[in-house]
Short mmCIF file of C-alpha atoms and ligand atoms in Angstrom, two decimals:
data_model
loop_
_atom_site.label_atom_id
_atom_site.label_comp_id
_atom_site.label_asym_id
_atom_site.label_seq_id
_atom_site.Cartn_x
_atom_site.Cartn_y
_atom_site.Cartn_z
CA UNK A 1 -4.03 -12.57 20.77
CA UNK A 2 -7.54 -13.08 19.44
CA UNK A 3 -8.09 -12.11 15.82
CA UNK A 4 -10.58 -11.98 12.94
CA UNK A 5 -9.29 -12.99 9.53
CA UNK A 6 -11.59 -12.12 6.65
CA UNK A 7 -10.29 -12.29 3.10
CA UNK A 8 -13.19 -12.73 0.69
CA UNK A 9 -11.40 -11.89 -2.57
CA UNK A 10 -11.33 -14.55 -5.28
CA UNK A 11 -7.84 -14.60 -6.76
CA UNK A 12 -7.37 -15.57 -10.40
CA UNK A 13 -3.62 -15.78 -10.86
CA UNK A 14 -1.33 -16.46 -13.82
CA UNK A 15 -0.53 -15.92 -17.47
CA UNK A 16 -3.48 -14.69 -19.49
CA UNK A 17 -5.77 -14.45 -16.44
CA UNK A 18 -7.14 -11.09 -17.65
CA UNK A 19 -9.09 -12.88 -20.40
CA UNK A 20 -11.41 -14.18 -17.66
CA UNK A 21 -12.43 -10.72 -16.46
CA UNK A 22 -15.78 -10.62 -18.29
CA UNK A 23 -16.81 -13.99 -16.85
CA UNK A 24 -15.76 -12.89 -13.36
CA UNK A 25 -17.89 -9.74 -13.58
CA UNK A 26 -20.80 -11.85 -14.79
CA UNK A 27 -20.32 -14.26 -11.90
CA UNK A 28 -20.70 -11.28 -9.58
CA UNK A 29 -23.94 -10.21 -11.24
CA UNK A 30 -22.58 -7.01 -12.83
CA UNK A 31 -24.59 -5.60 -15.76
CA UNK A 32 -23.15 -2.14 -16.29
CA UNK A 33 -19.53 -1.65 -15.41
CA UNK A 34 -17.28 1.31 -14.81
CA UNK A 35 -13.78 0.50 -16.08
CA UNK A 36 -11.53 2.81 -14.07
CA UNK A 37 -7.87 3.27 -14.98
CA UNK A 38 -4.83 5.51 -14.62
CA UNK A 39 -2.80 7.89 -16.72
CA UNK A 40 -2.30 5.75 -19.80
CA UNK A 41 -0.15 2.67 -19.16
CA UNK A 42 -3.09 0.30 -19.72
CA UNK A 43 -3.87 2.05 -23.02
CA UNK A 44 -0.26 1.80 -24.20
CA UNK A 45 0.12 -1.86 -23.26
CA UNK A 46 -3.14 -2.86 -24.93
CA UNK A 47 -4.57 -4.20 -21.65
CA UNK A 48 -7.56 -1.88 -21.74
CA UNK A 49 -8.60 -3.21 -25.15
CA UNK A 50 -8.30 -6.78 -23.88
CA UNK A 51 -10.50 -6.02 -20.87
CA UNK A 52 -13.13 -4.28 -23.01
CA UNK A 53 -13.11 -7.27 -25.34
CA UNK A 54 -13.50 -9.71 -22.44
CA UNK A 55 -16.52 -7.76 -21.12
CA UNK A 56 -18.06 -7.58 -24.59
CA UNK A 57 -17.68 -11.33 -25.01
CA UNK A 58 -19.51 -11.83 -21.72
CA UNK A 59 -22.28 -9.50 -22.92
CA UNK A 60 -21.58 -6.81 -20.34
CA UNK A 61 -21.79 -3.12 -21.16
CA UNK A 62 -19.39 -0.58 -19.71
CA UNK A 63 -18.28 3.03 -19.45
CA UNK A 64 -14.69 4.17 -19.21
CA UNK A 65 -13.06 6.62 -16.84
CA UNK A 66 -9.28 7.07 -16.93
CA UNK A 67 -7.00 9.72 -15.51
CA UNK A 68 -6.34 8.41 -11.99
CA UNK A 69 -2.93 9.70 -10.84
CA UNK A 70 -0.61 8.18 -8.21
CA UNK A 71 -1.76 9.50 -4.82
CA UNK A 72 -5.30 9.47 -6.27
CA UNK A 73 -7.35 12.61 -6.01
CA UNK A 74 -10.75 13.26 -4.50
CA UNK A 75 -11.87 15.29 -7.55
CA UNK A 76 -11.52 12.20 -9.76
CA UNK A 77 -13.52 10.18 -7.24
CA UNK A 78 -16.32 12.76 -7.37
CA UNK A 79 -16.24 12.68 -11.18
CA UNK A 80 -16.54 8.89 -11.06
CA UNK A 81 -19.50 9.00 -8.69
CA UNK A 82 -21.39 11.44 -10.98
CA UNK A 83 -20.64 9.37 -14.07
CA UNK A 84 -21.73 6.10 -12.43
CA UNK A 85 -24.99 7.65 -11.23
CA UNK A 86 -25.77 8.97 -14.71
CA UNK A 87 -24.87 5.66 -16.35
CA UNK A 88 -26.54 3.47 -13.71
CA UNK A 89 -23.36 1.50 -13.12
CA UNK A 90 -23.74 -1.52 -10.83
CA UNK A 91 -20.21 -2.94 -10.81
CA UNK A 92 -16.80 -1.23 -10.63
CA UNK A 93 -13.69 -2.59 -12.29
CA UNK A 94 -10.27 -1.19 -11.44
CA UNK A 95 -7.60 -1.81 -14.08
CA UNK A 96 -4.31 -0.64 -12.65
CA UNK A 97 -2.42 -0.34 -9.39
CA UNK A 98 -3.17 0.76 -5.85
CA UNK A 99 -4.10 4.28 -6.91
CA UNK A 100 -6.72 3.09 -9.39
CA UNK A 101 -8.11 0.45 -7.01
CA UNK A 102 -8.33 3.00 -4.18
CA UNK A 103 -10.08 5.53 -6.40
CA UNK A 104 -12.51 2.77 -7.40
CA UNK A 105 -13.19 1.87 -3.78
CA UNK A 106 -13.89 5.52 -2.97
CA UNK A 107 -16.31 5.75 -5.90
CA UNK A 108 -17.99 2.62 -4.51
CA UNK A 109 -18.44 4.28 -1.13
CA UNK A 110 -19.79 7.41 -2.78
CA UNK A 111 -22.35 5.42 -4.76
CA UNK A 112 -23.57 3.29 -1.88
CA UNK A 113 -23.89 6.08 0.67
CA UNK A 114 -25.63 9.45 0.77
CA UNK A 115 -23.68 12.65 1.41
CA UNK A 116 -20.06 13.59 0.93
CA UNK A 117 -17.69 10.65 0.40
CA UNK A 118 -14.79 12.57 2.04
CA UNK A 119 -16.63 12.28 5.40
CA UNK A 120 -15.41 8.67 5.66
CA UNK A 121 -11.78 9.60 5.07
CA UNK A 122 -12.18 12.56 7.40
CA UNK A 123 -13.49 10.20 10.09
CA UNK A 124 -16.80 12.07 10.42
CA UNK A 125 -18.90 8.94 9.91
CA UNK A 126 -18.76 5.28 8.88
CA UNK A 127 -19.80 3.88 5.50
CA UNK A 128 -22.73 1.47 5.43
CA UNK A 129 -21.77 -0.22 2.16
CA UNK A 130 -19.80 -0.03 -1.08
CA UNK A 131 -20.76 -0.82 -4.67
CA UNK A 132 -19.18 -4.19 -5.56
CA UNK A 133 -15.82 -4.04 -7.28
CA UNK A 134 -13.10 -6.16 -8.82
CA UNK A 135 -9.53 -5.47 -9.89
CA UNK A 136 -7.15 -6.32 -12.71
CA UNK A 137 -3.78 -5.63 -11.13
CA UNK A 138 -0.90 -4.09 -13.11
CA UNK A 139 1.65 -3.41 -10.37
CA UNK A 140 2.64 -5.44 -7.33
CA UNK A 141 2.80 -2.92 -4.52
CA UNK A 142 -0.04 -1.52 -2.43
CA UNK A 143 -1.92 -4.76 -1.88
CA UNK A 144 -5.21 -2.92 -2.33
CA UNK A 145 -6.47 -5.84 -4.44
CA UNK A 146 -7.03 -7.80 -1.22
CA UNK A 147 -6.92 -5.14 1.49
CA UNK A 148 -9.77 -3.43 3.31
CA UNK A 149 -8.38 0.05 2.81
CA UNK A 150 -8.23 2.88 0.35
CA UNK A 151 -6.16 6.05 0.49
CA UNK A 152 -7.29 9.28 -1.15
CA UNK A 153 -5.76 12.75 -1.41
CA UNK A 154 -8.01 15.77 -0.97
CA UNK A 155 -6.57 18.59 -3.08
CA UNK A 156 -8.22 21.05 -0.72
CA UNK A 157 -5.34 21.23 1.79
CA UNK A 158 -3.43 18.30 0.19
CA UNK A 159 -4.58 15.94 2.91
CA UNK A 160 -3.98 12.25 2.25
CA UNK A 161 -6.18 9.96 4.31
CA UNK A 162 -6.95 6.26 4.43
CA UNK A 163 -10.30 4.68 5.21
CA UNK A 164 -10.74 1.00 6.00
CA UNK A 165 -13.78 -1.26 6.06
CA UNK A 166 -14.57 -4.74 4.81
CA UNK A 167 -17.21 -3.32 2.44
CA UNK A 168 -14.56 -2.26 -0.06
CA UNK A 169 -12.79 -5.62 -0.39
CA UNK A 170 -12.50 -6.62 -4.04
CA UNK A 171 -14.83 -9.44 -5.09
CA UNK A 172 -12.09 -10.74 -7.33
CA UNK A 173 -8.52 -9.88 -8.22
CA UNK A 174 -7.04 -10.82 -11.57
CA UNK A 175 -3.28 -11.16 -11.26
CA UNK A 176 -1.19 -11.85 -14.33
CA UNK A 177 2.50 -11.30 -13.45
CA UNK A 178 3.28 -10.65 -17.13
CA UNK A 179 1.23 -7.44 -16.94
CA UNK A 180 3.95 -6.01 -14.68
CA UNK A 181 6.82 -6.45 -17.20
CA UNK A 182 6.29 -2.91 -18.52
CA UNK A 183 6.82 -1.21 -15.15
CA UNK A 184 9.72 1.22 -14.90
CA UNK A 185 12.37 -0.14 -12.50
CA UNK A 186 11.69 2.65 -9.99
CA UNK A 187 8.02 1.61 -9.73
CA UNK A 188 8.94 -2.08 -9.45
CA UNK A 189 11.36 -1.38 -6.63
CA UNK A 190 9.09 1.12 -4.93
CA UNK A 191 6.36 -1.53 -5.04
CA UNK A 192 8.69 -4.10 -3.48
CA UNK A 193 9.46 -1.72 -0.62
CA UNK A 194 5.75 -1.22 -0.01
CA UNK A 195 5.15 -4.98 0.06
CA UNK A 196 7.95 -5.54 2.58
CA UNK A 197 6.76 -2.58 4.61
CA UNK A 198 3.20 -3.91 4.87
CA UNK A 199 4.72 -6.98 6.45
CA UNK A 200 7.22 -5.08 8.58
CA UNK A 201 4.55 -2.71 9.89
CA UNK A 202 2.73 -5.75 11.25
CA UNK A 203 5.94 -7.51 12.33
CA UNK A 204 6.96 -4.65 14.59
CA UNK A 205 4.39 -5.15 17.32
CA UNK A 206 4.35 -5.74 21.05
CA UNK A 207 2.93 -9.27 21.18
CA UNK A 208 5.94 -11.50 20.40
CA UNK A 209 4.17 -14.84 20.56
CA UNK A 210 2.94 -15.76 17.09
CA UNK A 211 5.51 -18.20 15.81
CA UNK A 212 3.58 -19.05 12.64
CA UNK A 213 2.72 -15.45 11.75
CA UNK A 214 6.32 -14.38 12.36
CA UNK A 215 7.55 -17.24 10.17
CA UNK A 216 5.23 -16.30 7.30
CA UNK A 217 6.27 -12.66 7.60
CA UNK A 218 9.98 -13.44 7.60
CA UNK A 219 9.66 -15.71 4.56
CA UNK A 220 7.68 -13.03 2.77
CA UNK A 221 10.23 -10.27 3.45
CA UNK A 222 13.17 -12.46 2.40
CA UNK A 223 11.37 -13.58 -0.77
CA UNK A 224 10.59 -10.02 -1.87
CA UNK A 225 14.09 -8.83 -1.05
CA UNK A 226 15.63 -11.56 -3.20
CA UNK A 227 13.26 -11.18 -6.14
CA UNK A 228 13.46 -7.38 -6.18
CA UNK A 229 17.16 -7.72 -6.96
CA UNK A 230 16.47 -10.34 -9.65
CA UNK A 231 14.00 -7.92 -11.26
CA UNK A 232 16.63 -5.18 -11.29
CA UNK A 233 18.70 -7.36 -13.61
CA UNK A 234 15.83 -8.93 -15.53
CA UNK A 235 12.44 -7.16 -15.42
CA UNK A 236 10.86 -9.95 -17.47
CA UNK A 237 11.72 -12.80 -15.09
CA UNK A 238 8.30 -14.44 -14.78
CA UNK A 239 9.01 -16.32 -11.58
CA UNK A 240 10.31 -13.23 -9.83
CA UNK A 241 7.31 -11.18 -11.01
CA UNK A 242 4.98 -13.92 -9.79
CA UNK A 243 6.61 -14.21 -6.36
CA UNK A 244 6.43 -10.47 -5.86
CA UNK A 245 2.85 -10.20 -7.09
CA UNK A 246 1.54 -12.89 -4.76
CA UNK A 247 3.55 -11.34 -1.92
CA UNK A 248 1.86 -8.00 -2.58
CA UNK A 249 -1.53 -9.52 -1.83
CA UNK A 250 -0.47 -11.69 1.10
CA UNK A 251 1.38 -8.85 2.75
CA UNK A 252 -1.74 -6.72 3.00
CA UNK A 253 -4.73 -9.06 3.22
CA UNK A 254 -4.33 -9.43 6.98
CA UNK A 255 -2.46 -12.75 7.00
CA UNK A 256 0.77 -11.33 8.40
CA UNK A 257 -1.13 -9.59 11.20
CA UNK A 258 -3.00 -12.60 12.58
CA UNK A 259 -2.56 -12.79 16.32
CA UNK A 260 -0.21 -9.83 16.58
CA UNK A 261 -2.67 -7.10 17.40
CA UNK A 262 -2.42 -5.23 14.10
CA UNK A 263 1.09 -3.82 14.08
CA UNK A 264 2.75 -0.43 14.27
CA UNK A 265 1.94 1.48 11.04
CA UNK A 266 3.71 4.72 12.07
CA UNK A 267 5.98 4.68 9.00
CA UNK A 268 2.92 4.56 6.76
CA UNK A 269 1.25 7.44 8.56
CA UNK A 270 4.44 9.48 8.42
CA UNK A 271 4.89 8.71 4.72
CA UNK A 272 1.31 9.51 3.75
CA UNK A 273 2.00 13.16 4.60
CA UNK A 274 4.96 13.12 2.20
CA UNK A 275 2.70 11.69 -0.50
CA UNK A 276 0.03 14.31 0.21
CA UNK A 277 2.40 17.30 0.23
CA UNK A 278 5.13 16.27 -2.24
CA UNK A 279 3.44 13.65 -4.42
CA UNK A 280 6.26 11.10 -4.00
CA UNK A 281 5.92 7.41 -4.91
CA UNK A 282 4.57 5.71 -1.78
CA UNK A 283 7.12 2.87 -1.51
CA UNK A 284 10.07 5.16 -2.13
CA UNK A 285 8.74 7.48 0.57
CA UNK A 286 8.56 4.56 2.99
CA UNK A 287 12.18 3.59 2.25
CA UNK A 288 13.25 7.18 2.88
CA UNK A 289 11.58 7.34 6.29
CA UNK A 290 11.88 3.80 7.70
CA UNK A 291 15.50 3.94 8.95
CA UNK A 292 14.84 7.16 10.86
CA UNK A 293 11.67 5.75 12.38
CA UNK A 294 13.48 2.54 13.35
CA UNK A 295 16.40 4.38 14.98
CA UNK A 296 13.98 6.56 16.91
CA UNK A 297 11.88 3.71 18.32
CA UNK A 298 14.09 0.61 18.58
CA UNK A 299 15.22 1.25 22.18
CA UNK A 300 11.58 0.72 23.22
CA UNK A 301 11.60 -2.87 22.01
CA UNK A 302 15.11 -3.95 20.98
CA UNK A 303 14.20 -7.67 21.20
CA UNK A 304 11.95 -7.34 18.17
CA UNK A 305 14.55 -5.51 16.10
CA UNK A 306 17.19 -8.06 17.17
CA UNK A 307 14.96 -10.91 15.98
CA UNK A 308 14.46 -9.07 12.69
CA UNK A 309 18.26 -8.75 12.30
CA UNK A 310 18.78 -12.47 12.93
CA UNK A 311 15.89 -13.85 10.89
CA UNK A 312 16.07 -11.55 7.89
CA UNK A 313 19.80 -10.97 7.60
CA UNK A 314 21.28 -14.00 9.38
CA UNK A 315 23.19 -11.75 11.75
CA UNK A 316 24.71 -13.52 14.72
CA UNK A 317 23.62 -13.09 18.31
CA UNK A 318 25.60 -10.38 20.10
CA UNK A 319 26.11 -9.64 23.77
CA UNK A 320 24.57 -6.25 23.24
CA UNK A 321 21.03 -6.61 21.90
CA UNK A 322 20.82 -2.91 21.03
CA UNK A 323 23.90 -3.27 18.86
CA UNK A 324 22.32 -6.21 17.00
CA UNK A 325 19.09 -4.24 16.55
CA UNK A 326 21.02 -1.34 15.03
CA UNK A 327 23.00 -3.65 12.76
CA UNK A 328 19.69 -5.01 11.41
CA UNK A 329 18.42 -1.50 10.71
CA UNK A 330 21.63 -0.70 8.82
CA UNK A 331 21.29 -3.92 6.79
CA UNK A 332 17.75 -3.00 5.82
CA UNK A 333 18.95 0.40 4.62
CA UNK A 334 21.71 -1.32 2.61
CA UNK A 335 18.99 -3.45 1.05
CA UNK A 336 16.97 -0.36 0.06
CA UNK A 337 20.13 1.16 -1.45
CA UNK A 338 20.82 -1.98 -3.48
CA UNK A 339 17.26 -1.71 -4.82
CA UNK A 340 18.02 1.88 -5.88
CA UNK A 341 15.63 3.20 -3.26
CA UNK A 342 16.27 6.30 -1.12
CA UNK A 343 17.12 6.09 2.59
CA UNK A 344 16.50 9.75 3.35
CA UNK A 345 14.38 12.64 2.09
CA UNK A 346 17.17 14.27 0.09
CA UNK A 347 17.67 11.04 -1.85
CA UNK A 348 13.90 10.91 -2.28
CA UNK A 349 14.26 14.25 -4.03
CA UNK A 350 12.60 16.55 -1.52
CA UNK A 351 13.88 19.11 0.98
CA UNK A 352 10.98 20.10 3.23
CA UNK A 353 11.36 23.37 5.15
CA UNK A 354 11.05 23.53 8.95
CA UNK A 355 7.53 24.89 8.55
CA UNK A 356 6.57 22.05 6.19
CA UNK A 357 7.93 19.38 8.56
CA UNK A 358 5.93 20.95 11.38
CA UNK A 359 2.79 21.03 9.23
CA UNK A 360 3.19 17.39 8.14
CA UNK A 361 3.74 16.25 11.74
CA UNK A 362 0.62 18.08 12.91
CA UNK A 363 -1.48 16.68 10.06
CA UNK A 364 -0.10 13.19 10.73
CA UNK A 365 -1.30 13.35 14.34
CA UNK A 366 -4.61 14.96 13.35
CA UNK A 367 -3.63 18.20 15.08
CA UNK A 368 -3.14 16.65 18.49
CA UNK A 369 -6.08 14.23 18.30
CA UNK A 370 -4.03 11.04 17.93
CA UNK A 371 -0.62 9.48 18.30
CA UNK A 372 0.77 7.11 15.65
CA UNK A 373 2.57 3.81 16.13
CA UNK A 374 2.61 1.03 18.69
CA UNK A 375 6.28 0.23 19.39
CA UNK A 376 6.38 3.83 20.57
CA UNK A 377 3.30 6.01 20.56
CA UNK A 378 4.49 9.02 18.60
CA UNK A 379 3.17 12.54 19.15
CA UNK A 380 3.46 15.31 16.54
CA UNK A 381 6.67 16.37 18.28
CA UNK A 382 8.15 12.88 17.82
CA UNK A 383 7.04 12.72 14.20
CA UNK A 384 8.63 16.10 13.50
CA UNK A 385 11.90 14.79 14.96
CA UNK A 386 11.72 11.77 12.67
CA UNK A 387 11.23 14.00 9.60
CA UNK A 388 14.32 15.97 10.74
CA UNK A 389 16.37 12.80 11.24
CA UNK A 390 15.33 11.67 7.75
CA UNK A 391 16.41 14.89 6.00
CA UNK A 392 19.81 13.50 4.98
O1 NZQ B 401 -1.34 5.63 -14.20
P1 NZQ B 401 -0.60 4.69 -15.08
O2 NZQ B 401 -0.36 5.23 -16.42
O3 NZQ B 401 -1.25 3.33 -15.11
O4 NZQ B 401 0.89 4.53 -14.44
C1 NZQ B 401 1.14 3.95 -13.19
C2 NZQ B 401 1.63 4.95 -12.16
O5 NZQ B 401 2.31 6.02 -12.78
C3 NZQ B 401 2.30 3.03 -13.33
N1 NZQ B 401 1.96 1.67 -13.72
C4 NZQ B 401 1.12 0.82 -13.08
N2 NZQ B 401 1.12 -0.37 -13.70
C5 NZQ B 401 1.95 -0.26 -14.77
C6 NZQ B 401 2.49 1.05 -14.78
N3 NZQ B 401 3.36 1.45 -15.72
C7 NZQ B 401 3.73 0.54 -16.66
N4 NZQ B 401 3.28 -0.72 -16.69
C8 NZQ B 401 2.40 -1.17 -15.74
N5 NZQ B 401 1.98 -2.44 -15.77
O6 NZQ B 401 2.88 2.97 -12.04
C9 NZQ B 401 2.65 4.19 -11.36
C10 NZQ B 401 2.23 3.91 -9.93
O7 NZQ B 401 0.93 3.35 -9.88
P2 NZQ B 401 0.12 3.35 -8.51
O8 NZQ B 401 -1.18 2.72 -8.74
O9 NZQ B 401 0.16 4.72 -7.91
O10 NZQ B 401 1.07 2.42 -7.60
P3 NZQ B 401 0.80 1.66 -6.28
O11 NZQ B 401 0.15 0.35 -6.52
O12 NZQ B 401 2.09 1.70 -5.57
O13 NZQ B 401 -0.26 2.53 -5.46
C11 NZQ B 401 0.12 3.60 -4.64
C12 NZQ B 401 -1.06 4.17 -3.91
O14 NZQ B 401 -1.65 3.17 -3.07
C13 NZQ B 401 -1.74 3.69 -1.73
C14 NZQ B 401 -0.56 4.61 -1.66
O15 NZQ B 401 -0.64 5.50 -0.58
C15 NZQ B 401 -0.62 5.30 -3.00
O16 NZQ B 401 -1.58 6.32 -3.00
N6 NZQ B 401 -1.80 2.58 -0.78
C16 NZQ B 401 -2.93 1.87 -0.74
C17 NZQ B 401 -3.11 0.83 0.15
C18 NZQ B 401 -4.37 0.07 0.21
N7 NZQ B 401 -5.41 0.52 -0.46
O17 NZQ B 401 -4.47 -0.97 0.88
C19 NZQ B 401 -2.06 0.47 1.11
C20 NZQ B 401 -0.74 1.08 0.83
O18 NZQ B 401 -0.02 1.17 2.04
C21 NZQ B 401 -0.76 2.41 0.19
O19 NZQ B 401 -0.89 3.43 1.16
ZN1 ZN B 402 1.90 0.87 1.78
#
């Protein structure tokens, strides 16, 4: 299939890379920077001080705004937009993970466009630009450092929505794997699930004829699977941290979707509602939902699931393709378990009521305005069934 591949982010990867941040901002023409960060990890680790120092050395002034929470909130975005207008900020620097980068992207949209920034996430209109931004990554997970998307939660109704455009692509991404040593194991593993899922969402498609893209995707999934387990034993294994960090970017910069028509993405849409309503870690939410989604849709395209079973888990060909497909799904769930990740909602720590599952399914399908997924186009009714299957 025809495709566009656009990945304009300069990657500066390796030990001590964060010391180059000031020069990178300068290279981009930034004069006054907003340093945006989360709930304190970058203060505790001393990274924030290092970044401030690097900007000072490059002669660049800055203002600080912390307090971004996982499943980043619209109110913080609005606060950032006001602050940047007052301070005449011309470059945005995210220091953190997907939540911080996404909040930064949303601030960028708010600054570069008139009117309410939520309109873009609410699909009322398209953005015409975004204030330039860069990222210093502290967790390998969402891939926002190279992706075209950002995901924000509106506290008014607890609606979590993504918005994608090339305007918000980071100008640069600083990736020092050592910065991820301080992550709690749950976040490391949750991040690894998200990385694999960005690849799997694209892998489960209806095209079936991109040998190279499939090969890259399979290598990526196997690499993350292996290194996630290494990190469980030794969180300071540099090579494992580096493999996973690079995988996080490659899994979501479009590479694993080239020629495959974009992928399925239903699991992400289904999970986003869990994040919006129950504030769960995104990757863990994906692990909790994926098996139920896969069991619900695999009969539509068992060939793809059978290939997954063979290529990822070395399972042998069987006379019954459906049986092989199911065996692959079970193996994937075993893998999530060995990573300490949930495979249903109870293990995720939530027990949604019938009414809540109905509400999430309706929100997920924009109250009847869309279906989600490609392998099987899911209506709100289907999505509600998947939530039920995933209850545990
Ligand atoms: O806030 P702090 O104190 O920094 O703590 C964070 C947070 O609690 C902590 N953390 C990050 N780096 C750390 C660290 N703790 C210790 N040491 C470090 N080095 O980890 C927690 C999770 O951080 P967060 O940024 O939320 O993680 P992640 O990168 O998984 O981002 C999740 C968000 O990204 C969205 C998700 O929906 C979710 O809202 N996504 C964004 C995408 C995109 N823009 O392309 C795609 C994804 O599919 C995803 O939907
Ligand atoms: Zn994701």
